[in-house]
Amino acid sequence: MEEQILTPIIGSEDGQAVLSTWSVKAGDHIDIGQIIGSIETNKAVLDLESTKKGVIKALLVAAGTEIADLQPLVTVIVES
Amino acid sequence: MVKTLAVDPEEVRKSKVIHLGQIPVNSFSQTFIQSLTQLGKDKVIFSFRTMLIIREFELMLEEIKKLGKYQETAFKYAGPAHLSIGQEASAVGQALALDTVDIILGSHRSHGETLAKGLFAIDKLSDQELTKIFEAPETKHIIKNFNSSKITKKEKAIEVFLFGLISEIFGKETGFNKGLGGSMHAFYTPFGIYPNNAIVGGSAPIATGIALYNRVQRKNNVVIANIGDASSACGPVWESMNFAAMGQFKTNKEKKINGGLPIVYFFVNNFYGMGGQPIGETMGYENLARVGAGINPDRLHTEVVDGNNIFAVHDAITRAKKIIAQGKGPVLIDCQTYRFSGHSPSDASSYRTKEEIDSWRDVDPIKILETDILNNNLLLPQEIEEMHLQVKKLTFDAFVKAIDDKISPRLPLHSNPEIIGNLTFNNTSKEIDFSYAAETLMDPLQTQRVKSTNNKSRIGKDQNGILSGVKAITFRDALFEPILEHAIHDDSLVIYGEENRDWGGAFGVYRGLTEVLPSHRLFNSPIAEAAIVGTAVGYAMAGGRALIELMYADFIGRAGDEIFNQLAKWQAMSGGILKLPVVLRISVGSKYGAQHSQDWSSLLTHISGLKVIYPATAFDAKGLMASALESNDPVVFVENQRLYDNVETINISGVPQEYYKIEIGKPAIVRAGKDLTIFSVGACLIRALEAAEVLENKWNISTEVIDARSLVPFDPDLLIKSVSKTKKLICISDACERGNWLHGIMNLIYEKNSNDLENKISSVMAPNWITPAAEQEWNYFPSVENILDAVLDQGITLLGRVRTIQNDSLNNFKKGI
């Protein structure tokens, strides 16, 4: 079953943020809580943690892309 | 950056007992002969004579206050006299152990401390050094009517010093600080005497800041914070002791600056406040010294010392200096002594018995030392008698000169009342030196923050519209840029406040600075606003430059005395001798309700001695922050949290990359117009511009919008000219209506534009009650709708629009809201 990992609600004034780096790629196995990338806001650089366990089907945004709160970032084939 | 101090649950949850250890009481056991052998006859005699001088000095003031004369010479003195008769050994024992470069700050009754430190400095300094000091620009006003050739003789130097102190107490221009400080604020920095304080415990935060300066600048001298026993109840005193003992001074991983701050908290414990007794009445500790055990595992090396024995006090300070030299400070000394005199000359001592006073007179420190000196044949009785007479003459000679208006005039405030006003600000600056490289941990260009910022557009919009804050320079970035420049080019600049390191400040302004600056120049303070501001005052007083932050404007009350009485007043109280280059960043919150969202900018403008800046655009934020950081005056830099993420869309050329300054005190026309002027303070500018846009588009009304940018100082010429042109004025501010800074501006415009105004000036301000919750904020702060209502009040017809809210200002006034 496919599920998506979303941008967390960052709490910055207007949700402005950039997906600055990916530390995983399509095909990688990821676990819940694993750091899969970083998000840079004007206030801080934050770790992006996986909320799913499974295999990455696709990264939906490229590094350097501006992202919004709750935007889908990763499609994961989740393990049952 | 992530912290390295791990919090281990296994350790935290273990069962154990915390041992507080022991605090020695009167452990000094040396005999007089042993002390004499250690110190030598000359020092002992000099100490004795210094005690006599202090006693006579205080008796002089007591006689003047009670009888209106001294040695039959009449003089009326209206000011305060908090005397320390009986406490001479604590002051002299302390000074006996200090070097000239060591620094003291005085207590509430500080004449003795000042005299002792001064006289020992004179004793140690050479004639040439004394001449240089007395003739220095900051101090030569004292001797302007003296024949300076004679001052090199030490005895004459003592008389000059007494004269300077008496003149200061009597409010004379020849006083240490030109008579603007008076009895409780005298100081003389060339001898290591920094300000005394009329606020109980007020010396503690300032002294701690001077100790911070000494540590950061790697100086070896110690600082003594003289404070009374009753100040042990004061929050800022506790905050200061904790600040000096912060764990990070021992654990910072760079190991560049290590050890607690080099300071002694010297409690002159005379067992009384004014009349209340800390021990047994107003405090629960039973022994003042116990507070040391609450601060750190070393118990601040606290000792209780017999303050009537100069040798015990000398011994305690000498050992404290050794502890501090090893990086193990701070130290607390509970110096127990007694004042025979009342709190002040009007004190009838109704709170204590004659028997108690007499029992302490039996252990009068002067009597004790005099007996030892006589018993050991250091002086003959007639020599002591001569010394008493000579001290009386010395004091009288200084007194007579100090009351002589020819030798010691007053500042001519009657003919020139602005003398004090002109000492409020020095209006000088220290320009950034780009050729100097301060100590850094890494090249700032390699930090993620600077890399990101350098990739951003300097202008906040492009052909597609407004850019987001990750694509264009924000207000937050604009603040960061000059701060970074100053940080990497000025080692004297320290930056601190709550969560400033690692986190980068609660709103991320300092993000990236942690990687660049060593932890002694950028650090997290305790949540202790009084200590944050008070230490910055001391740090600046000592010669440094401090950038400090109170997370929310609502917290200024926590640093009330330090902002209102210390930061704001010391430049003028010092007669312009001291400079206080402190930038106090304060953010006005939003969405956080009553205690985190109030705009206190108007309150700050009420405090004489603070420059107040309140930018609303990224361009202004950068240029004004640069000016604030170069300023040698105290500046409160107000930032509104609504603005941090704003990109620059108002100044069309954007935010220049290079360093630039905007003059403090100059407003700006943000939008030109001819029908109406809107004058805006702080973040209201955004709403003012929005209203102007609506007026233009819907009703073809041309609005001129002026942003105050600075509140103190403020040059009104631009506004006056604008109102001459538009003949209509609306003023807006997020601060509460009552006491709003804008009322003064409005009065000025009524005066200067009396023939121009077609209507009474309209104002839109927050009401005189609490800020509601986030969802209701726009029913409280001035909104575009409120501004449009004010336009109706100007007699301008806005077709199709009726007033949305009715104001009942008269009734609100009666109700007190």
GROMACS .gro file of C-alpha atoms in nm, chain B residues 141-146 163 167 172-174 397-398 400-410:
model
   24
  221HIS     CA    1   3.703   6.929   3.648
  222ILE     CA    2   3.755   6.835   4.016
  223ILE     CA    3   4.082   7.025   4.048
  224LYS     CA    4   4.007   7.310   3.813
  225ASN     CA    5   4.037   7.561   4.095
  226PHE     CA    6   4.329   7.391   4.270
  243PHE     CA    7   3.710   6.727   4.827
  247SER     CA    8   3.166   6.810   4.638
  252LYS     CA    9   2.887   7.061   4.315
  253GLU     CA   10   3.034   7.074   3.967
  254THR     CA   11   3.372   6.981   4.114
  477ASP     CA   12   4.001   7.169   5.484
  478ALA     CA   13   3.832   6.959   5.216
  480VAL     CA   14   3.561   7.425   5.352
  481LYS     CA   15   3.679   7.413   4.993
  482ALA     CA   16   3.382   7.202   4.887
  483ILE     CA   17   3.131   7.451   5.026
  484ASP     CA   18   3.316   7.750   4.879
  485ASP     CA   19   3.127   7.840   4.563
  486LYS     CA   20   3.437   8.001   4.414
  487ILE     CA   21   3.644   7.686   4.442
  488SER     CA   22   3.352   7.449   4.408
  489PRO     CA   23   3.067   7.601   4.209
  490ARG     CA   24   2.742   7.436   4.115
   0.00000   0.00000   0.00000
